[in-house]
Short mmCIF file of N, CA and C in Angstrom, two decimals:
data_model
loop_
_atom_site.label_atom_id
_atom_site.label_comp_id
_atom_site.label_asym_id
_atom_site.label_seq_id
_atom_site.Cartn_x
_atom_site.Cartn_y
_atom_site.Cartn_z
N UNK K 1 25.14 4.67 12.91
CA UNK K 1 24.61 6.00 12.80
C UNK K 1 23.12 5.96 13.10
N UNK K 2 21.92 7.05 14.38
CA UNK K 2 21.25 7.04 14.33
C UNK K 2 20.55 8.31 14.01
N UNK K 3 19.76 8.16 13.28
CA UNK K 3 18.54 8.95 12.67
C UNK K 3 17.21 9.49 13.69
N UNK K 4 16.91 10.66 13.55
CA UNK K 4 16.13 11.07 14.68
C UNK K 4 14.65 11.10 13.99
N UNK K 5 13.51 11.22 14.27
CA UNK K 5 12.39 11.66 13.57
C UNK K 5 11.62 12.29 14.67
N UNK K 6 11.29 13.59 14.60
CA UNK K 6 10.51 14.43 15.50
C UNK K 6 9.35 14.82 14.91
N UNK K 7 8.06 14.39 16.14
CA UNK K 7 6.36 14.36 15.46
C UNK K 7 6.34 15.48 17.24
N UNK K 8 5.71 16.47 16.62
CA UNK K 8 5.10 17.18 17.28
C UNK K 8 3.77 17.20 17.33
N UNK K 9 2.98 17.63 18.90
CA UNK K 9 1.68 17.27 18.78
C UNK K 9 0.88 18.36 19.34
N UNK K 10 -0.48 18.40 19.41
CA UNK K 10 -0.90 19.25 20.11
C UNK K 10 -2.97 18.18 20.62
N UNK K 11 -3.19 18.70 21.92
CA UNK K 11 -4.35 18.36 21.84
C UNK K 11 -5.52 19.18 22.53
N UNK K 12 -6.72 19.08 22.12
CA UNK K 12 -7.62 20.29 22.53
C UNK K 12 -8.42 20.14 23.92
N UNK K 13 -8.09 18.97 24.31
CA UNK K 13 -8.90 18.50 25.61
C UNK K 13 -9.03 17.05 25.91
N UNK K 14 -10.13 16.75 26.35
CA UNK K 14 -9.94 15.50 26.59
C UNK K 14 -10.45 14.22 25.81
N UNK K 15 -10.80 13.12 25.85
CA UNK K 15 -11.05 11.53 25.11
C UNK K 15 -11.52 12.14 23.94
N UNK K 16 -12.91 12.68 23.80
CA UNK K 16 -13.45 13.09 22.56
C UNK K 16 -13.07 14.47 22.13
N UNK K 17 -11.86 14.98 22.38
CA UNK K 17 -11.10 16.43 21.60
C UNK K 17 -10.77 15.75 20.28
N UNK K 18 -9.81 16.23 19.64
CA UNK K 18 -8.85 16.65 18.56
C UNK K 18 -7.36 17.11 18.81
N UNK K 19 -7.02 16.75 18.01
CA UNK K 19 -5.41 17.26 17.87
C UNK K 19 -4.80 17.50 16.42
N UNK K 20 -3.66 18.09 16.46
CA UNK K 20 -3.24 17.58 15.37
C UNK K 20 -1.45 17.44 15.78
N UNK K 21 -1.03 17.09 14.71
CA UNK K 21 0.22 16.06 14.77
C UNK K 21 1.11 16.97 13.79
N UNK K 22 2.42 16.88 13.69
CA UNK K 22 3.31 17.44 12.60
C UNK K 22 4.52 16.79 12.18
N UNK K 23 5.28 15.97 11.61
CA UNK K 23 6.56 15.16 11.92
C UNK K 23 7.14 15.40 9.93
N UNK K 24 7.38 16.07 9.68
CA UNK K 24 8.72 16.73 8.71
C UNK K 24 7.40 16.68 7.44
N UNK K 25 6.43 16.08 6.62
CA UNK K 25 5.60 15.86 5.52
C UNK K 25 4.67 15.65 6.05
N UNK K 26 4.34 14.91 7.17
CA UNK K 26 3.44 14.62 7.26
C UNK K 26 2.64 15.38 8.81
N UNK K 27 1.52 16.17 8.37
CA UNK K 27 0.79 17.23 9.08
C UNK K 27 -0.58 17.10 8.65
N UNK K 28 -1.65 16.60 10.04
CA UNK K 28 -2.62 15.79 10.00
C UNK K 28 -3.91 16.20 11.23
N UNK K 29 -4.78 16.23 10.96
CA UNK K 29 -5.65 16.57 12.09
C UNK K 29 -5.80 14.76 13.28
N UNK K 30 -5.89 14.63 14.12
CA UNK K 30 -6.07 13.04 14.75
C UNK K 30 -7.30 13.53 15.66
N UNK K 31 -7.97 12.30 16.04
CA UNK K 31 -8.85 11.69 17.09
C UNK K 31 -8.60 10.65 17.32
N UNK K 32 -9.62 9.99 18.10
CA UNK K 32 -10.23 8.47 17.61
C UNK K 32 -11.45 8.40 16.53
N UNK K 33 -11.02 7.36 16.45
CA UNK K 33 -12.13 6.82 15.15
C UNK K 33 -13.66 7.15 15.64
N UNK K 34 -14.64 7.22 15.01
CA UNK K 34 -15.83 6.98 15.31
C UNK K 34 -16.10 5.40 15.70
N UNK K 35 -15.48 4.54 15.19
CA UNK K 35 -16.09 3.10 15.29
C UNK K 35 -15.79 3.12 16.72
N UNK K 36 -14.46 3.53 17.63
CA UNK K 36 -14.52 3.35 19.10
C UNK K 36 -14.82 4.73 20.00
N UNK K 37 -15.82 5.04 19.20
CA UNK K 37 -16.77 6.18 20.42
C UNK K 37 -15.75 7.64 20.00
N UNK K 38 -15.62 7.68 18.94
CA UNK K 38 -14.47 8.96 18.88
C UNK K 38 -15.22 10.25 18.11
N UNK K 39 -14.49 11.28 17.89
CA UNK K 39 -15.31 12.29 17.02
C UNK K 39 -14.88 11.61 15.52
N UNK K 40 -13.88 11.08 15.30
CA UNK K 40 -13.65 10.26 14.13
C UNK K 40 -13.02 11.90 12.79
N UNK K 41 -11.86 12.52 13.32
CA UNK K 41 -11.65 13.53 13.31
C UNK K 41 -10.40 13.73 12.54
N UNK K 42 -10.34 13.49 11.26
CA UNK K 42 -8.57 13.14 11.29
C UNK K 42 -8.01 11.77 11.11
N UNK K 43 -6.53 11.61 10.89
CA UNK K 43 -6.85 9.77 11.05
C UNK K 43 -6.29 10.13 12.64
N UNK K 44 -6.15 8.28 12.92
CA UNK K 44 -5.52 8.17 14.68
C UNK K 44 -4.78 7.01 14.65
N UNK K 45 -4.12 6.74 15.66
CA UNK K 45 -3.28 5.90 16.16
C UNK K 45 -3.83 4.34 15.13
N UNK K 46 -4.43 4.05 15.37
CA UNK K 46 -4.68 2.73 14.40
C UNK K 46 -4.31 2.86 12.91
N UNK K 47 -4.72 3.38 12.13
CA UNK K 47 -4.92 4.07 10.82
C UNK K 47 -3.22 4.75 10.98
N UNK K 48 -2.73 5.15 11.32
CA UNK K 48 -1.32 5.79 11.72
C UNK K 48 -0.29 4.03 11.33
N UNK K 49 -1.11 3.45 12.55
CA UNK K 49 0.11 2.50 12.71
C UNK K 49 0.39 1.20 11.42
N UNK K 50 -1.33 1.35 10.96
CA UNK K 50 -0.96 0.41 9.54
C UNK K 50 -0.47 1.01 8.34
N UNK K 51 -0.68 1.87 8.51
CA UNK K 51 -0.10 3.20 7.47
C UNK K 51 1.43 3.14 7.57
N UNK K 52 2.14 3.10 8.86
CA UNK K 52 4.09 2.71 8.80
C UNK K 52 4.47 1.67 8.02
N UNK K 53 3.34 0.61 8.75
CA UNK K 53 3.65 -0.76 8.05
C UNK K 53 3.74 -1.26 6.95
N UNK K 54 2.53 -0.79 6.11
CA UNK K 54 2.18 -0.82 4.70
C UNK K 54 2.94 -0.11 4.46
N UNK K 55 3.49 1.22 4.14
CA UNK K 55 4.44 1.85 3.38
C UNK K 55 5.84 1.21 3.55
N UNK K 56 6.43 0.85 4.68
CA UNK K 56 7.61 0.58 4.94
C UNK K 56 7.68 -0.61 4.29
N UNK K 57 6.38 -1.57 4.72
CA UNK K 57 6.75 -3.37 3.88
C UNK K 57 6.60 -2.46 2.26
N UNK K 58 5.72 -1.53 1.49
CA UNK K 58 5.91 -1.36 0.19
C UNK K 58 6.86 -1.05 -0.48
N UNK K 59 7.42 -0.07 0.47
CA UNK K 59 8.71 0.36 -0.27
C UNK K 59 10.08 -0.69 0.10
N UNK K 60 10.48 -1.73 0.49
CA UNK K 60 10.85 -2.29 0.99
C UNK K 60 11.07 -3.67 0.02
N UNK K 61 9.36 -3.70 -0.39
CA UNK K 61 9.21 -4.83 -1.37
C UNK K 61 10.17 -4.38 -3.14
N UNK K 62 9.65 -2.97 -2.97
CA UNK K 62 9.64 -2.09 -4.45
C UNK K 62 11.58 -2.74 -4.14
N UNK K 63 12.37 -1.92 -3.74
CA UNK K 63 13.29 -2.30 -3.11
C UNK K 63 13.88 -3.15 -3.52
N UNK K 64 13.53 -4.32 -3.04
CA UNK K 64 13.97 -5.47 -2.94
C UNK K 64 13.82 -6.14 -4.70
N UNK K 65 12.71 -5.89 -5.18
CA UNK K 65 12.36 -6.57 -6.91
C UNK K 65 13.26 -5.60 -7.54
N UNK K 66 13.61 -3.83 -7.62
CA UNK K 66 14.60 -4.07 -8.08
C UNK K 66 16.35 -4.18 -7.80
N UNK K 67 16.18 -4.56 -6.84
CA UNK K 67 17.62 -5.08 -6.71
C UNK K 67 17.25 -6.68 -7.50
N UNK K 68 16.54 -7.25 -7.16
CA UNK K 68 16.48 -8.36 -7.76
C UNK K 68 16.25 -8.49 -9.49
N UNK K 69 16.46 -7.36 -10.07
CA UNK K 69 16.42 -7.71 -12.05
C UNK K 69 14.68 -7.97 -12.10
N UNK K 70 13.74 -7.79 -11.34
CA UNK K 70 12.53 -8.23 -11.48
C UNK K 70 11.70 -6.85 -12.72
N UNK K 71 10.96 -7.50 -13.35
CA UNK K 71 10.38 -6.59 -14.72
C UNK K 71 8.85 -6.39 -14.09
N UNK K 72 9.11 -5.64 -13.18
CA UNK K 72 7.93 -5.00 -12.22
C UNK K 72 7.37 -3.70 -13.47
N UNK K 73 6.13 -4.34 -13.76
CA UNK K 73 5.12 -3.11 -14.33
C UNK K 73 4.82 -2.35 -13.51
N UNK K 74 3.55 -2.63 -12.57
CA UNK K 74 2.89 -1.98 -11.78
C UNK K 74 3.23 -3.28 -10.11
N UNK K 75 3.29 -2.39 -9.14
CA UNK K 75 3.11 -2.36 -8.07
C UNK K 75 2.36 -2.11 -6.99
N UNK K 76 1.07 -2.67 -6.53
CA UNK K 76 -0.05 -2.15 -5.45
C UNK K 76 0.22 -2.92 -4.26
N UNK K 77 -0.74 -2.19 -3.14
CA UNK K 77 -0.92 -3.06 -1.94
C UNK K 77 -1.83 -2.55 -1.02
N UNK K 78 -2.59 -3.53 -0.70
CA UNK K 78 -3.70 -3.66 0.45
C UNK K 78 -3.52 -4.24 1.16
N UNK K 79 -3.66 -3.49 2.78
CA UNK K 79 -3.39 -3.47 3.69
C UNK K 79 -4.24 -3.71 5.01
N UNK K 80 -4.61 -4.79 5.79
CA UNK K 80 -5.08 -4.51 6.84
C UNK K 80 -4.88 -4.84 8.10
N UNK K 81 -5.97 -4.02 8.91
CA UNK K 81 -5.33 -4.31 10.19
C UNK K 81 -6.53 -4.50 11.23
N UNK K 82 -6.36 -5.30 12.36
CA UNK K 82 -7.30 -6.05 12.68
C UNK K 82 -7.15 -5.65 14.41
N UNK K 83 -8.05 -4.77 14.87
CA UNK K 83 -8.26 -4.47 16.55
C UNK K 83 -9.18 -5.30 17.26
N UNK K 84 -8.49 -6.01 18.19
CA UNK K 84 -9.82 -6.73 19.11
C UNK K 84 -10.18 -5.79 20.41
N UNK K 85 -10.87 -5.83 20.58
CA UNK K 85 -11.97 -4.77 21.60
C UNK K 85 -12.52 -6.20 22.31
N UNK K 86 -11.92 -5.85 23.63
CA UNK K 86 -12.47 -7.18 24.61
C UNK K 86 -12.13 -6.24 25.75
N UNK K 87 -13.83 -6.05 26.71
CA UNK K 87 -13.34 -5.66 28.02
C UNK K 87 -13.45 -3.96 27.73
N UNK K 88 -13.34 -3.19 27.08
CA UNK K 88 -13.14 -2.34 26.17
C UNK K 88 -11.47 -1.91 26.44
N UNK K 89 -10.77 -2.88 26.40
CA UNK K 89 -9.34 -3.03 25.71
C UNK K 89 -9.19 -2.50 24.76
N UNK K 90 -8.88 -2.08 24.14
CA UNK K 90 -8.12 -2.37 22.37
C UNK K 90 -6.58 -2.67 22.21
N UNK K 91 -6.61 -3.74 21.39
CA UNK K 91 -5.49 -4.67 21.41
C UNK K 91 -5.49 -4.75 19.41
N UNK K 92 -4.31 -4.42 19.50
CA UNK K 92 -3.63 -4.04 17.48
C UNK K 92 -3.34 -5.91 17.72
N UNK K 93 -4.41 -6.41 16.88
CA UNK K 93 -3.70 -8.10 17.03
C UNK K 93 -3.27 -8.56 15.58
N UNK K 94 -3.71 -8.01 14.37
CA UNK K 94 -2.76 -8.69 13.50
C UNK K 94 -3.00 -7.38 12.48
N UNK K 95 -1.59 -7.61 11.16
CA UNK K 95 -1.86 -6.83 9.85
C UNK K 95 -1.42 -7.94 8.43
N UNK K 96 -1.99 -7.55 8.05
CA UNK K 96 -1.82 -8.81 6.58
C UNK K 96 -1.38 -7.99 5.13
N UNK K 97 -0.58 -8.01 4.51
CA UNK K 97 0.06 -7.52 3.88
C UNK K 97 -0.75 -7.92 2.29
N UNK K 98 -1.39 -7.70 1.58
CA UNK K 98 -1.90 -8.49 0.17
C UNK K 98 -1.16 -7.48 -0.88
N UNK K 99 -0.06 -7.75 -0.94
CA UNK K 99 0.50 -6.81 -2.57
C UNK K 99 -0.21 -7.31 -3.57
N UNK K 100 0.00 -6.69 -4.81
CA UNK K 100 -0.41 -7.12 -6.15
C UNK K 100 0.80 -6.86 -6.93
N UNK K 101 1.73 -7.31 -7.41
CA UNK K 101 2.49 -7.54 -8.62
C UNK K 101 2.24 -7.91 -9.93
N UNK K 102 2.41 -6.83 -10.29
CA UNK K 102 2.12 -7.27 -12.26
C UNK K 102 3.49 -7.32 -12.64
N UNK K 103 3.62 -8.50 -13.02
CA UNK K 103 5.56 -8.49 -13.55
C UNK K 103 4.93 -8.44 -15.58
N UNK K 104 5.85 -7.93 -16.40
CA UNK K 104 5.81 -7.54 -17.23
C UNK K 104 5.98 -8.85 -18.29
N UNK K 105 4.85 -8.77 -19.47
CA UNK K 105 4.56 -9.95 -20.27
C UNK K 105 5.58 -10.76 -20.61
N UNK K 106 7.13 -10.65 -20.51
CA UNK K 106 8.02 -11.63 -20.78
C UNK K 106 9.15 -11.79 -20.26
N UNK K 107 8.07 -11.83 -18.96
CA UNK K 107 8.41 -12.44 -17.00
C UNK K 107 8.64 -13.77 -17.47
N UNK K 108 9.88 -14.40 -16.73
CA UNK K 108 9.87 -15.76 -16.93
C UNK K 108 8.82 -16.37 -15.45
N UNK K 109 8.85 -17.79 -15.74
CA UNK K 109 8.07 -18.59 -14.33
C UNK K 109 9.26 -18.43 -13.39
N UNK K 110 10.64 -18.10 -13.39
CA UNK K 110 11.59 -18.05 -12.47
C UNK K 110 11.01 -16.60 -12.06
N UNK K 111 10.81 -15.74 -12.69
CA UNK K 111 10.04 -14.23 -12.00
C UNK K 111 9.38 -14.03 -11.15
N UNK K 112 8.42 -14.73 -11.75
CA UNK K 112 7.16 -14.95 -11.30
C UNK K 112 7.51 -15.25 -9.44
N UNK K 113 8.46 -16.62 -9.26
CA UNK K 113 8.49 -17.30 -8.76
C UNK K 113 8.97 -16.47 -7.14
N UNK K 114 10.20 -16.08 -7.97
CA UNK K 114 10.85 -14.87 -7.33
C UNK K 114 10.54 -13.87 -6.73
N UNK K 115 9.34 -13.08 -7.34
CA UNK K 115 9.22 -11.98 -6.92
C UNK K 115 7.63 -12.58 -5.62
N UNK K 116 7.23 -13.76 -5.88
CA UNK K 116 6.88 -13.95 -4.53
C UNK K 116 7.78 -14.58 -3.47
N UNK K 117 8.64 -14.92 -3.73
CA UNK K 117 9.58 -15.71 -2.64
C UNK K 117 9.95 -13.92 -1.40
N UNK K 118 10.16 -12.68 -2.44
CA UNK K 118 10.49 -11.50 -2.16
C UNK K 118 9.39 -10.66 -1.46
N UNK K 119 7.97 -10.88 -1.77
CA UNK K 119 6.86 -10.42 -1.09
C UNK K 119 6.52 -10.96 -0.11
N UNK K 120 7.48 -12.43 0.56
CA UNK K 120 7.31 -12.81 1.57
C UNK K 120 8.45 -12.57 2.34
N UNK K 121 9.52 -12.54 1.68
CA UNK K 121 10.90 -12.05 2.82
C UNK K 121 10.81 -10.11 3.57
N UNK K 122 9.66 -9.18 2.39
CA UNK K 122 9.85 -8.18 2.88
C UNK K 122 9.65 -7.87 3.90
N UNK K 123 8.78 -8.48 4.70
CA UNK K 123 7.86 -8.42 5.33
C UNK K 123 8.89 -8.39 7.04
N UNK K 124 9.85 -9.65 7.01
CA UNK K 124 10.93 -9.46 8.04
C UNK K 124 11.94 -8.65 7.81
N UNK K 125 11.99 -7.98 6.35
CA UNK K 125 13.07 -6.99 5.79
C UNK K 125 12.57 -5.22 6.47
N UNK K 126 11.23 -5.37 6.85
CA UNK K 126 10.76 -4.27 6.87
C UNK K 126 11.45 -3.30 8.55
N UNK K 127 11.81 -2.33 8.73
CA UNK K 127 12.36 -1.72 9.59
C UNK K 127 10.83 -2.15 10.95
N UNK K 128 10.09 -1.13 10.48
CA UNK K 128 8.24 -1.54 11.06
C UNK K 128 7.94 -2.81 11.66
N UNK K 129 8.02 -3.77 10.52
CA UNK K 129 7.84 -4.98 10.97
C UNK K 129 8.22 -5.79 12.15
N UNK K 130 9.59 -5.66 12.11
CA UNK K 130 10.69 -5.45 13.05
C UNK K 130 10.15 -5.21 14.29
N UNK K 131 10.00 -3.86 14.47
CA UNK K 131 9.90 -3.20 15.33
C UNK K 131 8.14 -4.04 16.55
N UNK K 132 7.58 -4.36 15.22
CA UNK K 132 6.06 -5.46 15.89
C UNK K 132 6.05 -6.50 15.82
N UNK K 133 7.03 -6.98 15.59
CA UNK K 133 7.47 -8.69 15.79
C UNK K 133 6.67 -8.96 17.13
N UNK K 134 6.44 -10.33 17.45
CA UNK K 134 6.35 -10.74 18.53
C UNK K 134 5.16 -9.93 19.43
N UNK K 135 4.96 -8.97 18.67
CA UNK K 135 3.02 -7.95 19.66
C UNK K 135 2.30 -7.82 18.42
N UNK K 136 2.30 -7.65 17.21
CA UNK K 136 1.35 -8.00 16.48
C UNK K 136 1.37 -9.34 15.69
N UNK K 137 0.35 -10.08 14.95
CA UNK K 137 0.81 -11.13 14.04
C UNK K 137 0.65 -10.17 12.92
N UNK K 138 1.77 -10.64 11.75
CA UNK K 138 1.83 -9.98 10.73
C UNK K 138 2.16 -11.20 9.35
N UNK K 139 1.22 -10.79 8.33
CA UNK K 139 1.05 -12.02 7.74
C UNK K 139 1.43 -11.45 5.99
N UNK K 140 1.21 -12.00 5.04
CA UNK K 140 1.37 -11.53 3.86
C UNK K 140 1.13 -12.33 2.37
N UNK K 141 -0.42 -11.84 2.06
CA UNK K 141 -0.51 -13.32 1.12
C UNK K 141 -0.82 -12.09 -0.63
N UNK K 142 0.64 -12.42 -0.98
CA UNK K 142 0.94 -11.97 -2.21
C UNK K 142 -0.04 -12.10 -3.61
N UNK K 143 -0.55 -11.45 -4.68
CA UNK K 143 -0.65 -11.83 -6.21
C UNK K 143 0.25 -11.39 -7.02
N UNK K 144 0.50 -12.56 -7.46
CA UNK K 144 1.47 -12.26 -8.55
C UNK K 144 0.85 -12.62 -10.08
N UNK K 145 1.09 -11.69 -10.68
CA UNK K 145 0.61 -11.74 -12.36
C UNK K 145 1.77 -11.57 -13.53
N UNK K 146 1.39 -12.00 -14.61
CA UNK K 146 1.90 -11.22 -16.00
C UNK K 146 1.25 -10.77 -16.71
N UNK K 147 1.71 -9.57 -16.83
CA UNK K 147 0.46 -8.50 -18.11
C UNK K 147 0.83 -9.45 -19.30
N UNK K 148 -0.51 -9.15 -19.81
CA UNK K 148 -0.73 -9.84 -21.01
C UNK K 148 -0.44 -9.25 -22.32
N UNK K 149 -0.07 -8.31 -22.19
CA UNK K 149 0.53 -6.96 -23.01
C UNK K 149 1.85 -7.01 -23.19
#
């Protein structure tokens, strides 16, 4: 069975215009960034594309701990993503995944253990990920904790 997702767009002119974007929740003004000569207007294509990734590896991870019995308190993640500008190219060359897991004060060390073995499988679990295999590097260096509470 395939699933459709329709992003409608609109734009006001040319390199340094505006647009904006529409796709079912999410309705957004875009440019380019200021850092590459843009009006910096909205988010854009960069900021867009780590934004799939990070949500898809998050929810993905969330997912995955509880199918796995994991005593997930809190759940975060920071995300980045890394453009090389050579030539004035721009080339999306890597994203690094840093979750934070707080597993809950009477997490065993098998938990613990677990729920990073899982912050590293999400990452090829992720639909996104998938999809940038092999054109971006995509990396993922987990914390894992127990509240002390």
């Amino acid at each position: 069975m395939n699933h459709s997702f329709i992003l409608q767009a609109e734009w006001d002119g040319g390199r340094n215009s505006e647009g904006r974007i529409e796709a079912g929740q999410l309705k957004t003004a875009i440019s380019i960034p200021k850092e590459m000569g843009g009006p910096g207007i909205g988010t854009n294509p960069d900021e867009m594309l780590l934004g799939a990734a990070a949500t898809c590896y998050l929810i993905t991870l969330a997912a995955m701990m509880e199918r796995g019995g994991l005593p997930v308190e809190k759940l975060s993640l920071q995300s980045e993503g890394i453009v090389d500008v050579t030539n004035n190219i721009f080339t999306y060359v890597s994203i690094t995944h840093k979750p934070y897991v707080l597993l809950k004060s009477d997490a065993e060390d098998r938990d613990v253990e677990h729920a990073r073995r899982l912050a590293e499988k999400a990452e090829g679990s992720c639909m996104i990920s998938r999809a940038l295999a092999g054109n971006v590097a995509l990396s993922t260096e987990p914390r894992i904790e127990r509240s002390e509470h």
